[in-house]
Amino acid sequence: MATSAPAPPVFSPVTDTLAANRLGVPQVVFFVMSAATPLTVIAGVVTTAYGATGLLGLPAAFVAVGLLLALFSVSYVAMARKVGNCGAFYSYLARGLGRPAGVAGAWVALIAYNSLQIGLYGAIGAAASPLLEQWFGLTPPWWAIALLAWALTAMLGLLRVDVNGRLLAVLLLAEVAVIVVFSTADLLHPAGGTVSFTALSPGNLFGPGVGALLVLAVLGSVGFESAVVFSEESKNPQRTVPMATYLSVGLIAALYTVASWAMTVAVGPSRIVEVAREQGTEVIFTLAGTHLGATAATIGHTLFTTSIVAAMIAFHNTTSRYMYALGREGVLFRHWGRTSAATGSPHVASLTQSTLGLAVILAYALAGWDPLITLFYRGGTSGGLGVLLLIAATSIAVVVYFARNPSTETLWRRRIAPVTAMLALGVVVILALDNVDVLLGVQADHALVWAVPTAFAVAAGLGFGWGLILRTLQPQVYARIGLGAKAALASMPAAAVPNPRHGTTTGGDAATPAEELWR
């Protein structure tokens, strides 16, 4: 009697794959630093921090935050060697704290990164309008400029990742060059004729606004974590991801520290708070016009605009890869897990992110809402707060992961650095939640003060619940959570998938495929 062949799985967990071996260390650094938007941070976040807190210690805060993020990166990139997944935080949380926690983190990440990316559309009009009026006498509405930037970002999201990387290289190098030139000019023209090191003193970190100061310094560095997102598309990711992460953290900290200090030197430590409150984002460009001439200021404004575009492109790529990771493993919409045969880009996820961005631009345009304050500043800051919460949660996941899987990592990488980073990030999160009103620029009794943290808590709770539902109703999908490209190992009949409620876990990296599936 002939036996029929077993029916194939209903869903192939890896429909397509991202294009491998396309990004080297420089290209990944360009993606990471473009997401950090150096010129936007220096023009906007730095002046906001001086004006909102009234403290001089921002340069010292950038040094402290740079050291903290470097400490976090020690175990972050060490775990990347064990967990290669473009889902980054999602996969880290799943492997460290359990699959439901991974899904919870994924939902928070989708909200946070979409807020960061889409929020930038609210800024591009304000940044580009003065230039268009100066050059061509045109005063288009903000949404027309936003739609042009959206179209460029959407188109690039469908192309090869290395094409995006080359464009970001040009934009970022020009951006960094102008920061260096402007900062040098500031230091060569000190107020009162004397270079003051007051702002670099650690003593200036202490004061009633130090919490907001440290949190703003962290939020200004958001993007450093995204090197892991491109691990599956990198050449020799075991080397590329660590090097790109450390280089990015070091360069970001150095640029921010020097530029924020140079600003105090040129204006004068005693006047920087007053000037920041009066001129806002124009401080750096006013100084450039004074020291280098009007043309230099115009170049600065132009690159300020292109820095926003570069950040749009970088965050779009990051967000679409989070969506791709969730679709590939069947956690959310499975079509997100498809890639273009021609370019290797996650084209379905990219189109989804672009559609969402278009909907928000049109909604703001039709409703007449303020794009700069509500969409860019508050939306972007809220997204940054979400990423900070994810970084803190990931620091816990890393500690737990290495406690269970000591592997061959040194004591420094698996215990000392991650535990220290976890404790420090916990303090930063507490300070952030205590200073939400300052971060969002609202009164202490404003609804956003509780609404933004609550939204992330609700998203995490719903994601955790969805993970539990998957465990019960779709054990094959549950088994793939956090495995990334290795999710193909989970293509087995449902009867062969171990019940996640029974058995014991294994403690090392040498687990069998079956053990790894339900751990």
PDB file of N, CA, C and O in Angstrom, residues 130-194:
ATOM      1  N   PRO A 130      12.987  78.384   4.160  1.00  0.00           N
ATOM      2  CA  PRO A 130      13.807  79.603   4.029  1.00  0.00           C
ATOM      3  C   PRO A 130      14.781  79.539   2.852  1.00  0.00           C
ATOM      4  O   PRO A 130      15.036  80.563   2.199  1.00  0.00           O
ATOM      5  N   LEU A 131      15.316  78.367   2.580  1.00  0.00           N
ATOM      6  CA  LEU A 131      16.254  78.224   1.469  1.00  0.00           C
ATOM      7  C   LEU A 131      15.544  78.392   0.130  1.00  0.00           C
ATOM      8  O   LEU A 131      16.057  79.062  -0.781  1.00  0.00           O
ATOM      9  N   LEU A 132      14.368  77.784  -0.019  1.00  0.00           N
ATOM     10  CA  LEU A 132      13.624  77.908  -1.265  1.00  0.00           C
ATOM     11  C   LEU A 132      13.197  79.355  -1.517  1.00  0.00           C
ATOM     12  O   LEU A 132      13.209  79.833  -2.659  1.00  0.00           O
ATOM     13  N   GLU A 133      12.851  80.060  -0.447  1.00  0.00           N
ATOM     14  CA  GLU A 133      12.476  81.461  -0.600  1.00  0.00           C
ATOM     15  C   GLU A 133      13.682  82.307  -0.960  1.00  0.00           C
ATOM     16  O   GLU A 133      13.613  83.202  -1.820  1.00  0.00           O
ATOM     17  N   GLN A 134      14.826  82.006  -0.349  1.00  0.00           N
ATOM     18  CA  GLN A 134      16.054  82.767  -0.613  1.00  0.00           C
ATOM     19  C   GLN A 134      16.557  82.535  -2.036  1.00  0.00           C
ATOM     20  O   GLN A 134      16.973  83.476  -2.715  1.00  0.00           O
ATOM     21  N   TRP A 135      16.509  81.278  -2.499  1.00  0.00           N
ATOM     22  CA  TRP A 135      17.070  80.937  -3.800  1.00  0.00           C
ATOM     23  C   TRP A 135      16.110  81.199  -4.960  1.00  0.00           C
ATOM     24  O   TRP A 135      16.519  81.679  -6.013  1.00  0.00           O
ATOM     25  N   PHE A 136      14.840  80.864  -4.773  1.00  0.00           N
ATOM     26  CA  PHE A 136      13.905  80.900  -5.899  1.00  0.00           C
ATOM     27  C   PHE A 136      12.686  81.784  -5.665  1.00  0.00           C
ATOM     28  O   PHE A 136      11.831  81.914  -6.547  1.00  0.00           O
ATOM     29  N   GLY A 137      12.583  82.369  -4.473  1.00  0.00           N
ATOM     30  CA  GLY A 137      11.424  83.183  -4.187  1.00  0.00           C
ATOM     31  C   GLY A 137      10.154  82.377  -4.008  1.00  0.00           C
ATOM     32  O   GLY A 137       9.046  82.915  -4.127  1.00  0.00           O
ATOM     33  N   LEU A 138      10.293  81.084  -3.701  1.00  0.00           N
ATOM     34  CA  LEU A 138       9.148  80.195  -3.554  1.00  0.00           C
ATOM     35  C   LEU A 138       8.824  80.004  -2.076  1.00  0.00           C
ATOM     36  O   LEU A 138       9.728  79.920  -1.236  1.00  0.00           O
ATOM     37  N   THR A 139       7.536  79.935  -1.772  1.00  0.00           N
ATOM     38  CA  THR A 139       7.106  79.659  -0.389  1.00  0.00           C
ATOM     39  C   THR A 139       6.059  78.547  -0.407  1.00  0.00           C
ATOM     40  O   THR A 139       4.880  78.780  -0.102  1.00  0.00           O
ATOM     41  N   PRO A 140       6.470  77.332  -0.752  1.00  0.00           N
ATOM     42  CA  PRO A 140       5.513  76.220  -0.809  1.00  0.00           C
ATOM     43  C   PRO A 140       5.056  75.831   0.588  1.00  0.00           C
ATOM     44  O   PRO A 140       5.772  76.059   1.583  1.00  0.00           O
ATOM     45  N   PRO A 141       3.870  75.230   0.712  1.00  0.00           N
ATOM     46  CA  PRO A 141       3.426  74.748   2.029  1.00  0.00           C
ATOM     47  C   PRO A 141       4.330  73.618   2.504  1.00  0.00           C
ATOM     48  O   PRO A 141       4.949  72.918   1.701  1.00  0.00           O
ATOM     49  N   TRP A 142       4.408  73.438   3.810  1.00  0.00           N
ATOM     50  CA  TRP A 142       5.318  72.457   4.390  1.00  0.00           C
ATOM     51  C   TRP A 142       5.054  71.052   3.843  1.00  0.00           C
ATOM     52  O   TRP A 142       5.997  70.275   3.621  1.00  0.00           O
ATOM     53  N   TRP A 143       3.752  70.754   3.630  1.00  0.00           N
ATOM     54  CA  TRP A 143       3.416  69.392   3.224  1.00  0.00           C
ATOM     55  C   TRP A 143       3.888  69.075   1.805  1.00  0.00           C
ATOM     56  O   TRP A 143       4.140  67.906   1.474  1.00  0.00           O
ATOM     57  N   ALA A 144       4.010  70.107   0.950  1.00  0.00           N
ATOM     58  CA  ALA A 144       4.520  69.864  -0.404  1.00  0.00           C
ATOM     59  C   ALA A 144       5.985  69.438  -0.345  1.00  0.00           C
ATOM     60  O   ALA A 144       6.422  68.512  -1.055  1.00  0.00           O
ATOM     61  N   ILE A 145       6.760  70.097   0.513  1.00  0.00           N
ATOM     62  CA  ILE A 145       8.168  69.726   0.688  1.00  0.00           C
ATOM     63  C   ILE A 145       8.262  68.343   1.323  1.00  0.00           C
ATOM     64  O   ILE A 145       9.085  67.508   0.931  1.00  0.00           O
ATOM     65  N   ALA A 146       7.397  68.091   2.311  1.00  0.00           N
ATOM     66  CA  ALA A 146       7.396  66.785   2.980  1.00  0.00           C
ATOM     67  C   ALA A 146       7.080  65.663   2.001  1.00  0.00           C
ATOM     68  O   ALA A 146       7.669  64.575   2.066  1.00  0.00           O
ATOM     69  N   LEU A 147       6.157  65.914   1.070  1.00  0.00           N
ATOM     70  CA  LEU A 147       5.796  64.886   0.094  1.00  0.00           C
ATOM     71  C   LEU A 147       6.961  64.581  -0.854  1.00  0.00           C
ATOM     72  O   LEU A 147       7.159  63.425  -1.254  1.00  0.00           O
ATOM     73  N   LEU A 148       7.728  65.596  -1.213  1.00  0.00           N
ATOM     74  CA  LEU A 148       8.902  65.358  -2.053  1.00  0.00           C
ATOM     75  C   LEU A 148       9.934  64.506  -1.316  1.00  0.00           C
ATOM     76  O   LEU A 148      10.505  63.565  -1.875  1.00  0.00           O
ATOM     77  N   ALA A 149      10.169  64.851  -0.038  1.00  0.00           N
ATOM     78  CA  ALA A 149      11.106  64.062   0.762  1.00  0.00           C
ATOM     79  C   ALA A 149      10.579  62.648   0.960  1.00  0.00           C
ATOM     80  O   ALA A 149      11.347  61.673   0.928  1.00  0.00           O
ATOM     81  N   TRP A 150       9.281  62.526   1.161  1.00  0.00           N
ATOM     82  CA  TRP A 150       8.658  61.200   1.316  1.00  0.00           C
ATOM     83  C   TRP A 150       8.857  60.360   0.054  1.00  0.00           C
ATOM     84  O   TRP A 150       9.202  59.172   0.138  1.00  0.00           O
ATOM     85  N   ALA A 151       8.651  60.961  -1.119  1.00  0.00           N
ATOM     86  CA  ALA A 151       8.783  60.220  -2.379  1.00  0.00           C
ATOM     87  C   ALA A 151      10.215  59.714  -2.565  1.00  0.00           C
ATOM     88  O   ALA A 151      10.438  58.569  -2.991  1.00  0.00           O
ATOM     89  N   LEU A 152      11.193  60.563  -2.247  1.00  0.00           N
ATOM     90  CA  LEU A 152      12.596  60.156  -2.359  1.00  0.00           C
ATOM     91  C   LEU A 152      12.893  58.999  -1.410  1.00  0.00           C
ATOM     92  O   LEU A 152      13.520  57.999  -1.793  1.00  0.00           O
ATOM     93  N   THR A 153      12.431  59.125  -0.158  1.00  0.00           N
ATOM     94  CA  THR A 153      12.678  58.079   0.840  1.00  0.00           C
ATOM     95  C   THR A 153      12.008  56.780   0.439  1.00  0.00           C
ATOM     96  O   THR A 153      12.602  55.698   0.560  1.00  0.00           O
ATOM     97  N   ALA A 154      10.767  56.866  -0.043  1.00  0.00           N
ATOM     98  CA  ALA A 154      10.030  55.662  -0.449  1.00  0.00           C
ATOM     99  C   ALA A 154      10.718  54.968  -1.612  1.00  0.00           C
ATOM    100  O   ALA A 154      10.825  53.733  -1.632  1.00  0.00           O
ATOM    101  N   MET A 155      11.199  55.744  -2.574  1.00  0.00           N
ATOM    102  CA  MET A 155      11.875  55.156  -3.729  1.00  0.00           C
ATOM    103  C   MET A 155      13.177  54.471  -3.314  1.00  0.00           C
ATOM    104  O   MET A 155      13.449  53.331  -3.709  1.00  0.00           O
ATOM    105  N   LEU A 156      13.958  55.141  -2.475  1.00  0.00           N
ATOM    106  CA  LEU A 156      15.231  54.568  -2.043  1.00  0.00           C
ATOM    107  C   LEU A 156      15.024  53.308  -1.203  1.00  0.00           C
ATOM    108  O   LEU A 156      15.842  52.397  -1.223  1.00  0.00           O
ATOM    109  N   GLY A 157      13.917  53.249  -0.472  1.00  0.00           N
ATOM    110  CA  GLY A 157      13.640  52.073   0.341  1.00  0.00           C
ATOM    111  C   GLY A 157      13.441  50.813  -0.465  1.00  0.00           C
ATOM    112  O   GLY A 157      13.561  49.707   0.068  1.00  0.00           O
ATOM    113  N   LEU A 158      13.141  50.970  -1.768  1.00  0.00           N
ATOM    114  CA  LEU A 158      12.929  49.818  -2.638  1.00  0.00           C
ATOM    115  C   LEU A 158      14.199  49.411  -3.381  1.00  0.00           C
ATOM    116  O   LEU A 158      14.207  48.384  -4.067  1.00  0.00           O
ATOM    117  N   LEU A 159      15.242  50.221  -3.263  1.00  0.00           N
ATOM    118  CA  LEU A 159      16.491  49.935  -3.966  1.00  0.00           C
ATOM    119  C   LEU A 159      17.437  49.126  -3.090  1.00  0.00           C
ATOM    120  O   LEU A 159      17.165  48.858  -1.921  1.00  0.00           O
ATOM    121  N   ARG A 160      18.567  48.753  -3.661  1.00  0.00           N
ATOM    122  CA  ARG A 160      19.570  47.987  -2.925  1.00  0.00           C
ATOM    123  C   ARG A 160      20.048  48.772  -1.713  1.00  0.00           C
ATOM    124  O   ARG A 160      20.187  49.995  -1.757  1.00  0.00           O
ATOM    125  N   VAL A 161      20.319  48.064  -0.632  1.00  0.00           N
ATOM    126  CA  VAL A 161      20.727  48.731   0.597  1.00  0.00           C
ATOM    127  C   VAL A 161      22.052  49.462   0.420  1.00  0.00           C
ATOM    128  O   VAL A 161      22.279  50.518   1.021  1.00  0.00           O
ATOM    129  N   ASP A 162      22.933  48.957  -0.436  1.00  0.00           N
ATOM    130  CA  ASP A 162      24.209  49.631  -0.631  1.00  0.00           C
ATOM    131  C   ASP A 162      24.053  50.928  -1.424  1.00  0.00           C
ATOM    132  O   ASP A 162      24.875  51.841  -1.296  1.00  0.00           O
ATOM    133  N   VAL A 163      22.998  51.036  -2.245  1.00  0.00           N
ATOM    134  CA  VAL A 163      22.721  52.301  -2.921  1.00  0.00           C
ATOM    135  C   VAL A 163      22.351  53.355  -1.888  1.00  0.00           C
ATOM    136  O   VAL A 163      22.829  54.503  -1.940  1.00  0.00           O
ATOM    137  N   ASN A 164      21.506  52.987  -0.937  1.00  0.00           N
ATOM    138  CA  ASN A 164      21.170  53.886   0.159  1.00  0.00           C
ATOM    139  C   ASN A 164      22.424  54.269   0.936  1.00  0.00           C
ATOM    140  O   ASN A 164      22.594  55.424   1.336  1.00  0.00           O
ATOM    141  N   GLY A 165      23.287  53.289   1.173  1.00  0.00           N
ATOM    142  CA  GLY A 165      24.510  53.534   1.923  1.00  0.00           C
ATOM    143  C   GLY A 165      25.421  54.546   1.244  1.00  0.00           C
ATOM    144  O   GLY A 165      26.025  55.397   1.909  1.00  0.00           O
ATOM    145  N   ARG A 166      25.526  54.472  -0.090  1.00  0.00           N
ATOM    146  CA  ARG A 166      26.394  55.413  -0.809  1.00  0.00           C
ATOM    147  C   ARG A 166      25.839  56.837  -0.734  1.00  0.00           C
ATOM    148  O   ARG A 166      26.598  57.802  -0.575  1.00  0.00           O
ATOM    149  N   LEU A 167      24.519  56.974  -0.854  1.00  0.00           N
ATOM    150  CA  LEU A 167      23.931  58.307  -0.744  1.00  0.00           C
ATOM    151  C   LEU A 167      24.132  58.872   0.665  1.00  0.00           C
ATOM    152  O   LEU A 167      24.497  60.043   0.838  1.00  0.00           O
ATOM    153  N   LEU A 168      23.919  58.041   1.673  1.00  0.00           N
ATOM    154  CA  LEU A 168      24.109  58.493   3.044  1.00  0.00           C
ATOM    155  C   LEU A 168      25.557  58.883   3.302  1.00  0.00           C
ATOM    156  O   LEU A 168      25.832  59.787   4.100  1.00  0.00           O
ATOM    157  N   ALA A 169      26.489  58.188   2.641  1.00  0.00           N
ATOM    158  CA  ALA A 169      27.910  58.519   2.813  1.00  0.00           C
ATOM    159  C   ALA A 169      28.173  59.963   2.394  1.00  0.00           C
ATOM    160  O   ALA A 169      28.842  60.725   3.108  1.00  0.00           O
ATOM    161  N   VAL A 170      27.641  60.354   1.237  1.00  0.00           N
ATOM    162  CA  VAL A 170      27.849  61.714   0.734  1.00  0.00           C
ATOM    163  C   VAL A 170      27.226  62.739   1.683  1.00  0.00           C
ATOM    164  O   VAL A 170      27.863  63.730   2.073  1.00  0.00           O
ATOM    165  N   LEU A 171      25.973  62.490   2.076  1.00  0.00           N
ATOM    166  CA  LEU A 171      25.264  63.438   2.937  1.00  0.00           C
ATOM    167  C   LEU A 171      25.927  63.544   4.309  1.00  0.00           C
ATOM    168  O   LEU A 171      26.093  64.644   4.851  1.00  0.00           O
ATOM    169  N   LEU A 172      26.315  62.408   4.859  1.00  0.00           N
ATOM    170  CA  LEU A 172      26.878  62.424   6.210  1.00  0.00           C
ATOM    171  C   LEU A 172      28.254  63.069   6.236  1.00  0.00           C
ATOM    172  O   LEU A 172      28.571  63.852   7.151  1.00  0.00           O
ATOM    173  N   LEU A 173      29.095  62.753   5.266  1.00  0.00           N
ATOM    174  CA  LEU A 173      30.433  63.335   5.250  1.00  0.00           C
ATOM    175  C   LEU A 173      30.370  64.858   5.134  1.00  0.00           C
ATOM    176  O   LEU A 173      31.149  65.579   5.787  1.00  0.00           O
ATOM    177  N   ALA A 174      29.445  65.362   4.318  1.00  0.00           N
ATOM    178  CA  ALA A 174      29.279  66.815   4.203  1.00  0.00           C
ATOM    179  C   ALA A 174      28.782  67.396   5.524  1.00  0.00           C
ATOM    180  O   ALA A 174      29.231  68.462   5.968  1.00  0.00           O
ATOM    181  N   GLU A 175      27.871  66.690   6.165  1.00  0.00           N
ATOM    182  CA  GLU A 175      27.307  67.129   7.441  1.00  0.00           C
ATOM    183  C   GLU A 175      28.384  67.197   8.523  1.00  0.00           C
ATOM    184  O   GLU A 175      28.476  68.192   9.261  1.00  0.00           O
ATOM    185  N   VAL A 176      29.185  66.154   8.604  1.00  0.00           N
ATOM    186  CA  VAL A 176      30.252  66.126   9.608  1.00  0.00           C
ATOM    187  C   VAL A 176      31.290  67.214   9.323  1.00  0.00           C
ATOM    188  O   VAL A 176      31.794  67.875  10.241  1.00  0.00           O
ATOM    189  N   ALA A 177      31.598  67.404   8.043  1.00  0.00           N
ATOM    190  CA  ALA A 177      32.585  68.422   7.672  1.00  0.00           C
ATOM    191  C   ALA A 177      32.148  69.812   8.134  1.00  0.00           C
ATOM    192  O   ALA A 177      32.951  70.588   8.683  1.00  0.00           O
ATOM    193  N   VAL A 178      30.866  70.136   7.938  1.00  0.00           N
ATOM    194  CA  VAL A 178      30.408  71.467   8.325  1.00  0.00           C
ATOM    195  C   VAL A 178      30.387  71.613   9.843  1.00  0.00           C
ATOM    196  O   VAL A 178      30.663  72.700  10.381  1.00  0.00           O
ATOM    197  N   ILE A 179      30.108  70.539  10.577  1.00  0.00           N
ATOM    198  CA  ILE A 179      30.151  70.591  12.037  1.00  0.00           C
ATOM    199  C   ILE A 179      31.570  70.882  12.505  1.00  0.00           C
ATOM    200  O   ILE A 179      31.797  71.718  13.399  1.00  0.00           O
ATOM    201  N   VAL A 180      32.531  70.204  11.906  1.00  0.00           N
ATOM    202  CA  VAL A 180      33.933  70.401  12.281  1.00  0.00           C
ATOM    203  C   VAL A 180      34.376  71.832  11.975  1.00  0.00           C
ATOM    204  O   VAL A 180      35.028  72.493  12.793  1.00  0.00           O
ATOM    205  N   VAL A 181      34.022  72.330  10.795  1.00  0.00           N
ATOM    206  CA  VAL A 181      34.418  73.693  10.400  1.00  0.00           C
ATOM    207  C   VAL A 181      33.769  74.725  11.319  1.00  0.00           C
ATOM    208  O   VAL A 181      34.432  75.656  11.803  1.00  0.00           O
ATOM    209  N   PHE A 182      32.467  74.570  11.570  1.00  0.00           N
ATOM    210  CA  PHE A 182      31.771  75.534  12.434  1.00  0.00           C
ATOM    211  C   PHE A 182      32.334  75.510  13.856  1.00  0.00           C
ATOM    212  O   PHE A 182      32.520  76.561  14.473  1.00  0.00           O
ATOM    213  N   SER A 183      32.605  74.322  14.374  1.00  0.00           N
ATOM    214  CA  SER A 183      33.127  74.206  15.740  1.00  0.00           C
ATOM    215  C   SER A 183      34.527  74.798  15.832  1.00  0.00           C
ATOM    216  O   SER A 183      34.872  75.469  16.823  1.00  0.00           O
ATOM    217  N   THR A 184      35.343  74.560  14.820  1.00  0.00           N
ATOM    218  CA  THR A 184      36.687  75.140  14.791  1.00  0.00           C
ATOM    219  C   THR A 184      36.627  76.666  14.789  1.00  0.00           C
ATOM    220  O   THR A 184      37.383  77.348  15.500  1.00  0.00           O
ATOM    221  N   ALA A 185      35.703  77.192  13.978  1.00  0.00           N
ATOM    222  CA  ALA A 185      35.544  78.651  13.924  1.00  0.00           C
ATOM    223  C   ALA A 185      35.104  79.199  15.277  1.00  0.00           C
ATOM    224  O   ALA A 185      35.578  80.267  15.712  1.00  0.00           O
ATOM    225  N   ASP A 186      34.223  78.480  15.961  1.00  0.00           N
ATOM    226  CA  ASP A 186      33.785  78.920  17.290  1.00  0.00           C
ATOM    227  C   ASP A 186      34.953  78.965  18.267  1.00  0.00           C
ATOM    228  O   ASP A 186      35.096  79.919  19.048  1.00  0.00           O
ATOM    229  N   LEU A 187      35.791  77.943  18.224  1.00  0.00           N
ATOM    230  CA  LEU A 187      36.919  77.884  19.150  1.00  0.00           C
ATOM    231  C   LEU A 187      37.980  78.940  18.834  1.00  0.00           C
ATOM    232  O   LEU A 187      38.707  79.388  19.724  1.00  0.00           O
ATOM    233  N   LEU A 188      38.066  79.324  17.555  1.00  0.00           N
ATOM    234  CA  LEU A 188      39.032  80.358  17.160  1.00  0.00           C
ATOM    235  C   LEU A 188      38.529  81.773  17.441  1.00  0.00           C
ATOM    236  O   LEU A 188      39.289  82.741  17.314  1.00  0.00           O
ATOM    237  N   HIS A 189      37.251  81.882  17.806  1.00  0.00           N
ATOM    238  CA  HIS A 189      36.674  83.203  18.105  1.00  0.00           C
ATOM    239  C   HIS A 189      35.972  83.150  19.464  1.00  0.00           C
ATOM    240  O   HIS A 189      34.752  83.297  19.564  1.00  0.00           O
ATOM    241  N   PRO A 190      36.726  82.929  20.527  1.00  0.00           N
ATOM    242  CA  PRO A 190      36.108  82.809  21.857  1.00  0.00           C
ATOM    243  C   PRO A 190      35.585  84.153  22.357  1.00  0.00           C
ATOM    244  O   PRO A 190      36.167  85.209  22.088  1.00  0.00           O
ATOM    245  N   ALA A 191      34.490  84.085  23.069  1.00  0.00           N
ATOM    246  CA  ALA A 191      33.939  85.295  23.672  1.00  0.00           C
ATOM    247  C   ALA A 191      34.911  85.833  24.716  1.00  0.00           C
ATOM    248  O   ALA A 191      35.448  85.081  25.531  1.00  0.00           O
ATOM    249  N   GLY A 192      35.193  87.132  24.677  1.00  0.00           N
ATOM    250  CA  GLY A 192      36.122  87.740  25.632  1.00  0.00           C
ATOM    251  C   GLY A 192      37.565  87.424  25.341  1.00  0.00           C
ATOM    252  O   GLY A 192      38.451  87.772  26.128  1.00  0.00           O
ATOM    253  N   GLY A 193      37.834  86.719  24.217  1.00  0.00           N
ATOM    254  CA  GLY A 193      39.200  86.420  23.824  1.00  0.00           C
ATOM    255  C   GLY A 193      39.851  85.264  24.553  1.00  0.00           C
ATOM    256  O   GLY A 193      41.037  84.988  24.347  1.00  0.00           O
ATOM    257  N   THR A 194      39.109  84.540  25.392  1.00  0.00           N
ATOM    258  CA  THR A 194      39.672  83.432  26.164  1.00  0.00           C
ATOM    259  C   THR A 194      38.810  82.181  25.987  1.00  0.00           C
ATOM    260  O   THR A 194      37.585  82.249  26.129  1.00  0.00           O
TER     261      THR A 194
END
